[in-house]
């Protein structure tokens, strides 16, 4: 096999691995964009980046990268919903956007940087919810209402 083909196959394999790790957390949280979706986004971004680098060594590369960001932003916006007066899906939308960025980094050959970034992302997704819950408990406000009945009781 040609060295360039082996390198690209490694990149796609890494995209599946990184996308799978991030997607597993979303799947575990039972979110709309889960395991397969995040893998596909990461692999797709990797492929677009590999192809853009091989097609034209000039201006086209940045145009394709910009269009990946725009397209993924549109896809992420679809994950944001309004339910019962609250906005939901922001973390899923951010995860979609971020997994595309990781895929672009993999496609560009920044494997070490993407690996380090992926560890940071996994820490944010797995550990930070516990911190978030603690913050929520600290800022939680409670209202107590004391009711005293003034009705007299008739005794025997």
PDB file of C-alpha atoms in Angstrom:
ATOM      1  CA  UNK A   1       0.000   0.000   0.000  1.00  0.00           C
ATOM      2  CA  UNK A   2       1.079   3.527  -0.646  1.00  0.00           C
ATOM      3  CA  UNK A   3       2.297   5.486   2.401  1.00  0.00           C
ATOM      4  CA  UNK A   4      -0.262   8.253   1.788  1.00  0.00           C
ATOM      5  CA  UNK A   5      -3.087   5.703   1.742  1.00  0.00           C
ATOM      6  CA  UNK A   6      -1.875   4.149   5.011  1.00  0.00           C
ATOM      7  CA  UNK A   7      -1.678   7.623   6.581  1.00  0.00           C
ATOM      8  CA  UNK A   8      -5.232   8.452   5.495  1.00  0.00           C
ATOM      9  CA  UNK A   9      -6.581   5.105   6.733  1.00  0.00           C
ATOM     10  CA  UNK A  10      -4.947   5.816  10.113  1.00  0.00           C
ATOM     11  CA  UNK A  11      -6.615   9.236  10.141  1.00  0.00           C
ATOM     12  CA  UNK A  12     -10.031   7.738   9.416  1.00  0.00           C
ATOM     13  CA  UNK A  13      -9.479   5.099  12.106  1.00  0.00           C
ATOM     14  CA  UNK A  14      -8.553   7.800  14.590  1.00  0.00           C
ATOM     15  CA  UNK A  15     -11.661   9.775  13.604  1.00  0.00           C
ATOM     16  CA  UNK A  16     -13.812   6.709  14.329  1.00  0.00           C
ATOM     17  CA  UNK A  17     -12.084   6.236  17.691  1.00  0.00           C
ATOM     18  CA  UNK A  18     -12.294   9.881  18.794  1.00  0.00           C
ATOM     19  CA  UNK A  19     -15.833  10.311  17.447  1.00  0.00           C
ATOM     20  CA  UNK A  20     -16.805   7.054  19.144  1.00  0.00           C
ATOM     21  CA  UNK A  21     -15.494   8.171  22.534  1.00  0.00           C
ATOM     22  CA  UNK A  22     -17.286  11.509  22.352  1.00  0.00           C
ATOM     23  CA  UNK A  23     -20.396   9.928  20.848  1.00  0.00           C
ATOM     24  CA  UNK A  24     -20.491   7.256  23.551  1.00  0.00           C
ATOM     25  CA  UNK A  25     -20.908   9.943  26.195  1.00  0.00           C
ATOM     26  CA  UNK A  26     -23.779  11.515  24.232  1.00  0.00           C
ATOM     27  CA  UNK A  27     -25.350   8.080  23.777  1.00  0.00           C
ATOM     28  CA  UNK A  28     -24.945   7.359  27.481  1.00  0.00           C
ATOM     29  CA  UNK A  29     -26.796  10.622  28.193  1.00  0.00           C
ATOM     30  CA  UNK A  30     -29.507   9.506  25.708  1.00  0.00           C
ATOM     31  CA  UNK A  31     -29.085  12.570  23.500  1.00  0.00           C
ATOM     32  CA  UNK A  32     -30.358  12.947  19.937  1.00  0.00           C
ATOM     33  CA  UNK A  33     -26.871  13.093  18.429  1.00  0.00           C
ATOM     34  CA  UNK A  34     -25.336   9.966  19.859  1.00  0.00           C
ATOM     35  CA  UNK A  35     -22.701   7.386  19.082  1.00  0.00           C
ATOM     36  CA  UNK A  36     -23.092   6.882  15.327  1.00  0.00           C
ATOM     37  CA  UNK A  37     -23.966  10.504  14.593  1.00  0.00           C
ATOM     38  CA  UNK A  38     -20.858  11.910  16.266  1.00  0.00           C
ATOM     39  CA  UNK A  39     -18.663   9.273  14.588  1.00  0.00           C
ATOM     40  CA  UNK A  40     -20.094  10.197  11.188  1.00  0.00           C
ATOM     41  CA  UNK A  41     -19.556  13.911  11.809  1.00  0.00           C
ATOM     42  CA  UNK A  42     -15.954  13.334  12.886  1.00  0.00           C
ATOM     43  CA  UNK A  43     -15.171  11.006   9.970  1.00  0.00           C
ATOM     44  CA  UNK A  44     -16.921  13.308   7.485  1.00  0.00           C
ATOM     45  CA  UNK A  45     -14.932  16.314   8.636  1.00  0.00           C
ATOM     46  CA  UNK A  46     -11.750  14.271   8.455  1.00  0.00           C
ATOM     47  CA  UNK A  47     -12.513  13.185   4.895  1.00  0.00           C
ATOM     48  CA  UNK A  48     -13.450  16.688   3.739  1.00  0.00           C
ATOM     49  CA  UNK A  49     -10.197  18.000   5.161  1.00  0.00           C
ATOM     50  CA  UNK A  50      -8.086  15.218   3.600  1.00  0.00           C
ATOM     51  CA  UNK A  51      -9.760  15.795   0.238  1.00  0.00           C
ATOM     52  CA  UNK A  52      -9.393  19.564   0.410  1.00  0.00           C
ATOM     53  CA  UNK A  53      -5.673  19.231   1.148  1.00  0.00           C
ATOM     54  CA  UNK A  54      -5.155  16.848  -1.772  1.00  0.00           C
ATOM     55  CA  UNK A  55      -7.304  18.714  -4.316  1.00  0.00           C
ATOM     56  CA  UNK A  56      -5.741  22.132  -4.349  1.00  0.00           C
ATOM     57  CA  UNK A  57      -2.741  23.365  -2.398  1.00  0.00           C
ATOM     58  CA  UNK A  58      -4.079  26.906  -2.613  1.00  0.00           C
ATOM     59  CA  UNK A  59      -7.126  28.892  -1.580  1.00  0.00           C
ATOM     60  CA  UNK A  60      -9.633  26.029  -1.894  1.00  0.00           C
ATOM     61  CA  UNK A  61      -8.421  24.431   1.330  1.00  0.00           C
ATOM     62  CA  UNK A  62      -9.589  27.305   3.488  1.00  0.00           C
ATOM     63  CA  UNK A  63     -12.871  27.588   1.605  1.00  0.00           C
ATOM     64  CA  UNK A  64     -13.686  23.944   2.261  1.00  0.00           C
ATOM     65  CA  UNK A  65     -12.739  24.312   5.934  1.00  0.00           C
ATOM     66  CA  UNK A  66     -14.976  27.381   6.243  1.00  0.00           C
ATOM     67  CA  UNK A  67     -17.837  25.507   4.625  1.00  0.00           C
ATOM     68  CA  UNK A  68     -17.409  22.579   7.008  1.00  0.00           C
ATOM     69  CA  UNK A  69     -17.756  25.000   9.925  1.00  0.00           C
ATOM     70  CA  UNK A  70     -20.837  26.612   8.372  1.00  0.00           C
ATOM     71  CA  UNK A  71     -22.525  23.315   7.511  1.00  0.00           C
ATOM     72  CA  UNK A  72     -21.855  21.817  10.914  1.00  0.00           C
ATOM     73  CA  UNK A  73     -23.161  24.984  12.564  1.00  0.00           C
ATOM     74  CA  UNK A  74     -26.405  24.491  10.668  1.00  0.00           C
ATOM     75  CA  UNK A  75     -26.557  20.836  11.725  1.00  0.00           C
ATOM     76  CA  UNK A  76     -25.889  21.779  15.347  1.00  0.00           C
ATOM     77  CA  UNK A  77     -28.606  24.422  15.270  1.00  0.00           C
ATOM     78  CA  UNK A  78     -31.075  21.650  14.491  1.00  0.00           C
ATOM     79  CA  UNK A  79     -30.173  19.994  17.786  1.00  0.00           C
ATOM     80  CA  UNK A  80     -31.243  23.041  19.797  1.00  0.00           C
ATOM     81  CA  UNK A  81     -34.862  22.871  20.941  1.00  0.00           C
ATOM     82  CA  UNK A  82     -37.150  24.787  23.215  1.00  0.00           C
ATOM     83  CA  UNK A  83     -39.045  22.701  25.725  1.00  0.00           C
ATOM     84  CA  UNK A  84     -41.246  23.928  28.558  1.00  0.00           C
ATOM     85  CA  UNK A  85     -39.773  27.420  28.495  1.00  0.00           C
ATOM     86  CA  UNK A  86     -36.175  26.155  28.524  1.00  0.00           C
ATOM     87  CA  UNK A  87     -33.591  25.891  25.790  1.00  0.00           C
ATOM     88  CA  UNK A  88     -32.211  22.368  25.403  1.00  0.00           C
ATOM     89  CA  UNK A  89     -29.644  20.705  23.208  1.00  0.00           C
ATOM     90  CA  UNK A  90     -26.913  23.323  23.564  1.00  0.00           C
ATOM     91  CA  UNK A  91     -24.316  20.827  24.778  1.00  0.00           C
ATOM     92  CA  UNK A  92     -25.264  18.433  21.987  1.00  0.00           C
ATOM     93  CA  UNK A  93     -24.964  21.248  19.428  1.00  0.00           C
ATOM     94  CA  UNK A  94     -21.582  22.230  20.847  1.00  0.00           C
ATOM     95  CA  UNK A  95     -20.487  18.584  20.768  1.00  0.00           C
ATOM     96  CA  UNK A  96     -21.484  18.320  17.102  1.00  0.00           C
ATOM     97  CA  UNK A  97     -19.491  21.467  16.316  1.00  0.00           C
ATOM     98  CA  UNK A  98     -16.520  20.286  18.355  1.00  0.00           C
ATOM     99  CA  UNK A  99     -16.435  16.782  16.856  1.00  0.00           C
ATOM    100  CA  UNK A 100     -16.240  18.381  13.414  1.00  0.00           C
ATOM    101  CA  UNK A 101     -13.291  20.467  14.607  1.00  0.00           C
ATOM    102  CA  UNK A 102     -11.582  17.331  15.916  1.00  0.00           C
ATOM    103  CA  UNK A 103     -12.198  15.639  12.563  1.00  0.00           C
ATOM    104  CA  UNK A 104     -10.722  18.606  10.709  1.00  0.00           C
ATOM    105  CA  UNK A 105      -7.646  18.452  12.948  1.00  0.00           C
ATOM    106  CA  UNK A 106      -7.265  14.745  12.279  1.00  0.00           C
ATOM    107  CA  UNK A 107      -7.605  15.313   8.535  1.00  0.00           C
ATOM    108  CA  UNK A 108      -4.959  18.031   8.703  1.00  0.00           C
ATOM    109  CA  UNK A 109      -2.573  15.628  10.424  1.00  0.00           C
ATOM    110  CA  UNK A 110      -2.643  17.210  13.896  1.00  0.00           C
ATOM    111  CA  UNK A 111      -2.999  13.821  15.582  1.00  0.00           C
ATOM    112  CA  UNK A 112      -1.177  14.613  18.838  1.00  0.00           C
ATOM    113  CA  UNK A 113      -2.983  17.929  19.315  1.00  0.00           C
ATOM    114  CA  UNK A 114      -6.347  16.299  18.576  1.00  0.00           C
ATOM    115  CA  UNK A 115      -5.573  13.498  21.039  1.00  0.00           C
ATOM    116  CA  UNK A 116      -4.804  16.005  23.806  1.00  0.00           C
ATOM    117  CA  UNK A 117      -7.884  18.059  22.895  1.00  0.00           C
ATOM    118  CA  UNK A 118     -10.024  14.922  22.951  1.00  0.00           C
ATOM    119  CA  UNK A 119      -8.899  14.130  26.485  1.00  0.00           C
ATOM    120  CA  UNK A 120      -9.907  17.655  27.527  1.00  0.00           C
ATOM    121  CA  UNK A 121     -13.273  17.244  25.801  1.00  0.00           C
ATOM    122  CA  UNK A 122     -13.923  13.904  27.505  1.00  0.00           C
ATOM    123  CA  UNK A 123     -13.074  15.413  30.885  1.00  0.00           C
ATOM    124  CA  UNK A 124     -15.555  18.216  30.208  1.00  0.00           C
ATOM    125  CA  UNK A 125     -18.276  15.764  29.152  1.00  0.00           C
ATOM    126  CA  UNK A 126     -17.744  13.146  31.870  1.00  0.00           C
ATOM    127  CA  UNK A 127     -16.451  15.077  34.899  1.00  0.00           C
ATOM    128  CA  UNK A 128     -17.890  18.566  34.604  1.00  0.00           C
ATOM    129  CA  UNK A 129     -21.544  17.474  35.008  1.00  0.00           C
ATOM    130  CA  UNK A 130     -20.690  16.596  38.638  1.00  0.00           C
ATOM    131  CA  UNK A 131     -19.201  20.046  39.140  1.00  0.00           C
ATOM    132  CA  UNK A 132     -22.229  21.587  37.448  1.00  0.00           C
ATOM    133  CA  UNK A 133     -24.579  19.777  39.836  1.00  0.00           C
ATOM    134  CA  UNK A 134     -22.602  21.017  42.834  1.00  0.00           C
ATOM    135  CA  UNK A 135     -22.813  24.578  41.529  1.00  0.00           C
ATOM    136  CA  UNK A 136     -26.555  24.147  41.006  1.00  0.00           C
ATOM    137  CA  UNK A 137     -26.974  22.945  44.600  1.00  0.00           C
ATOM    138  CA  UNK A 138     -25.017  25.927  45.923  1.00  0.00           C
ATOM    139  CA  UNK A 139     -27.063  28.491  44.021  1.00  0.00           C
ATOM    140  CA  UNK A 140     -30.358  26.717  44.598  1.00  0.00           C
ATOM    141  CA  UNK A 141     -32.960  28.897  46.266  1.00  0.00           C
ATOM    142  CA  UNK A 142     -35.670  27.446  48.440  1.00  0.00           C
ATOM    143  CA  UNK A 143     -38.832  29.037  49.671  1.00  0.00           C
ATOM    144  CA  UNK A 144     -40.509  27.849  52.822  1.00  0.00           C
ATOM    145  CA  UNK A 145     -44.058  28.659  53.720  1.00  0.00           C
ATOM    146  CA  UNK A 146     -45.347  28.302  57.238  1.00  0.00           C
ATOM    147  CA  UNK A 147     -49.092  28.103  57.636  1.00  0.00           C
ATOM    148  CA  UNK A 148     -50.660  28.537  61.063  1.00  0.00           C
ATOM    149  CA  UNK A 149     -54.268  27.680  61.410  1.00  0.00           C
ATOM    150  CA  UNK A 150     -56.288  30.052  63.574  1.00  0.00           C
ATOM    151  CA  UNK A 151     -59.386  27.885  63.640  1.00  0.00           C
ATOM    152  CA  UNK A 152     -60.298  26.838  67.162  1.00  0.00           C
ATOM    153  CA  UNK A 153     -60.977  23.223  67.792  1.00  0.00           C
ATOM    154  CA  UNK A 154     -63.961  22.096  69.834  1.00  0.00           C
ATOM    155  CA  UNK A 155     -62.923  19.614  72.446  1.00  0.00           C
ATOM    156  CA  UNK A 156     -64.902  17.025  74.325  1.00  0.00           C
TER     157      UNK A 156
END
